[in-house]
């Protein structure tokens, strides 16, 4: 794997690992799934395919952030408003 892509993959892994700490099923569950996903694709050497996998990982990161914001919003709404 080329050095610039290697650093991108490493940055993505660390970011996802950080975001996974608050995962609803638990940080350990998320970490195990994350490791398995990265291990499954560790033999990929085509730069275009690596870039596509990085884009997919960044999409997952954005979805996790949206999930956490929604959970916080619902907690605040429940706290301040009675339905």
PDB file of C-alpha atoms in Angstrom:
ATOM      1  CA  UNK A   1       0.000   0.000   0.000  1.00  0.00           C
ATOM      2  CA  UNK A   2       1.299   3.464  -0.827  1.00  0.00           C
ATOM      3  CA  UNK A   3       2.349   5.648   2.094  1.00  0.00           C
ATOM      4  CA  UNK A   4      -0.276   8.416   1.643  1.00  0.00           C
ATOM      5  CA  UNK A   5      -3.079   5.866   1.518  1.00  0.00           C
ATOM      6  CA  UNK A   6      -1.624   4.005   4.478  1.00  0.00           C
ATOM      7  CA  UNK A   7      -1.803   7.143   6.596  1.00  0.00           C
ATOM      8  CA  UNK A   8      -5.379   7.772   5.392  1.00  0.00           C
ATOM      9  CA  UNK A   9      -6.403   4.252   6.393  1.00  0.00           C
ATOM     10  CA  UNK A  10      -4.712   4.591   9.781  1.00  0.00           C
ATOM     11  CA  UNK A  11      -6.412   7.953  10.404  1.00  0.00           C
ATOM     12  CA  UNK A  12      -9.787   6.475   9.452  1.00  0.00           C
ATOM     13  CA  UNK A  13      -9.260   3.485  11.764  1.00  0.00           C
ATOM     14  CA  UNK A  14      -8.378   5.723  14.701  1.00  0.00           C
ATOM     15  CA  UNK A  15     -11.346   7.997  14.017  1.00  0.00           C
ATOM     16  CA  UNK A  16     -13.772   5.078  13.822  1.00  0.00           C
ATOM     17  CA  UNK A  17     -12.276   3.540  16.942  1.00  0.00           C
ATOM     18  CA  UNK A  18     -12.810   6.837  18.772  1.00  0.00           C
ATOM     19  CA  UNK A  19     -16.396   7.137  17.527  1.00  0.00           C
ATOM     20  CA  UNK A  20     -17.138   3.538  18.453  1.00  0.00           C
ATOM     21  CA  UNK A  21     -16.661   4.166  22.162  1.00  0.00           C
ATOM     22  CA  UNK A  22     -20.266   5.351  22.487  1.00  0.00           C
ATOM     23  CA  UNK A  23     -21.797   2.743  20.171  1.00  0.00           C
ATOM     24  CA  UNK A  24     -25.196   1.570  21.483  1.00  0.00           C
ATOM     25  CA  UNK A  25     -24.169  -2.124  21.584  1.00  0.00           C
ATOM     26  CA  UNK A  26     -20.958  -1.275  23.382  1.00  0.00           C
ATOM     27  CA  UNK A  27     -17.433  -0.221  22.511  1.00  0.00           C
ATOM     28  CA  UNK A  28     -16.083  -3.772  22.616  1.00  0.00           C
ATOM     29  CA  UNK A  29     -18.668  -4.958  20.097  1.00  0.00           C
ATOM     30  CA  UNK A  30     -17.840  -2.086  17.759  1.00  0.00           C
ATOM     31  CA  UNK A  31     -14.080  -2.561  18.137  1.00  0.00           C
ATOM     32  CA  UNK A  32     -14.333  -6.256  17.279  1.00  0.00           C
ATOM     33  CA  UNK A  33     -16.425  -5.539  14.184  1.00  0.00           C
ATOM     34  CA  UNK A  34     -14.082  -2.742  13.144  1.00  0.00           C
ATOM     35  CA  UNK A  35     -11.019  -4.972  13.450  1.00  0.00           C
ATOM     36  CA  UNK A  36     -12.740  -7.694  11.440  1.00  0.00           C
ATOM     37  CA  UNK A  37     -13.682  -5.241   8.682  1.00  0.00           C
ATOM     38  CA  UNK A  38     -10.154  -3.882   8.398  1.00  0.00           C
ATOM     39  CA  UNK A  39      -8.633  -7.383   8.540  1.00  0.00           C
ATOM     40  CA  UNK A  40     -10.963  -8.528   5.746  1.00  0.00           C
ATOM     41  CA  UNK A  41      -9.621  -5.802   3.462  1.00  0.00           C
ATOM     42  CA  UNK A  42      -5.959  -5.758   4.475  1.00  0.00           C
ATOM     43  CA  UNK A  43      -4.851  -7.601   1.310  1.00  0.00           C
ATOM     44  CA  UNK A  44      -6.314  -4.959  -1.017  1.00  0.00           C
ATOM     45  CA  UNK A  45      -3.544  -3.257  -2.986  1.00  0.00           C
ATOM     46  CA  UNK A  46      -5.390  -1.456  -5.778  1.00  0.00           C
ATOM     47  CA  UNK A  47      -5.273   2.306  -4.967  1.00  0.00           C
ATOM     48  CA  UNK A  48      -8.707   2.953  -6.481  1.00  0.00           C
ATOM     49  CA  UNK A  49     -10.288   0.187  -4.449  1.00  0.00           C
ATOM     50  CA  UNK A  50      -8.552   1.449  -1.311  1.00  0.00           C
ATOM     51  CA  UNK A  51      -9.930   4.932  -1.962  1.00  0.00           C
ATOM     52  CA  UNK A  52     -13.421   3.459  -2.365  1.00  0.00           C
ATOM     53  CA  UNK A  53     -13.057   1.609   0.942  1.00  0.00           C
ATOM     54  CA  UNK A  54     -11.842   4.800   2.633  1.00  0.00           C
ATOM     55  CA  UNK A  55     -14.877   6.663   1.262  1.00  0.00           C
ATOM     56  CA  UNK A  56     -17.143   3.946   2.648  1.00  0.00           C
ATOM     57  CA  UNK A  57     -15.444   4.190   6.040  1.00  0.00           C
ATOM     58  CA  UNK A  58     -15.871   7.969   6.085  1.00  0.00           C
ATOM     59  CA  UNK A  59     -19.556   7.470   5.288  1.00  0.00           C
ATOM     60  CA  UNK A  60     -19.855   5.125   8.271  1.00  0.00           C
ATOM     61  CA  UNK A  61     -18.148   7.741  10.455  1.00  0.00           C
ATOM     62  CA  UNK A  62     -20.643  10.407   9.371  1.00  0.00           C
ATOM     63  CA  UNK A  63     -23.544   8.036  10.045  1.00  0.00           C
ATOM     64  CA  UNK A  64     -22.207   7.310  13.540  1.00  0.00           C
ATOM     65  CA  UNK A  65     -21.935  11.021  14.265  1.00  0.00           C
ATOM     66  CA  UNK A  66     -25.525  11.508  13.085  1.00  0.00           C
ATOM     67  CA  UNK A  67     -26.648   8.633  15.307  1.00  0.00           C
ATOM     68  CA  UNK A  68     -24.995  10.206  18.348  1.00  0.00           C
ATOM     69  CA  UNK A  69     -26.424  13.666  17.642  1.00  0.00           C
ATOM     70  CA  UNK A  70     -29.885  12.179  17.233  1.00  0.00           C
ATOM     71  CA  UNK A  71     -29.568  10.293  20.508  1.00  0.00           C
ATOM     72  CA  UNK A  72     -28.483  13.461  22.329  1.00  0.00           C
ATOM     73  CA  UNK A  73     -31.300  15.438  20.706  1.00  0.00           C
ATOM     74  CA  UNK A  74     -33.871  12.871  21.799  1.00  0.00           C
ATOM     75  CA  UNK A  75     -32.524  12.906  25.340  1.00  0.00           C
ATOM     76  CA  UNK A  76     -32.730  16.703  25.491  1.00  0.00           C
ATOM     77  CA  UNK A  77     -36.218  16.713  24.008  1.00  0.00           C
ATOM     78  CA  UNK A  78     -37.368  14.084  26.503  1.00  0.00           C
ATOM     79  CA  UNK A  79     -35.884  16.116  29.332  1.00  0.00           C
ATOM     80  CA  UNK A  80     -37.516  19.421  28.395  1.00  0.00           C
ATOM     81  CA  UNK A  81     -40.741  18.449  26.658  1.00  0.00           C
ATOM     82  CA  UNK A  82     -43.475  16.134  27.836  1.00  0.00           C
ATOM     83  CA  UNK A  83     -45.158  14.193  25.042  1.00  0.00           C
TER      84      UNK A  83
END
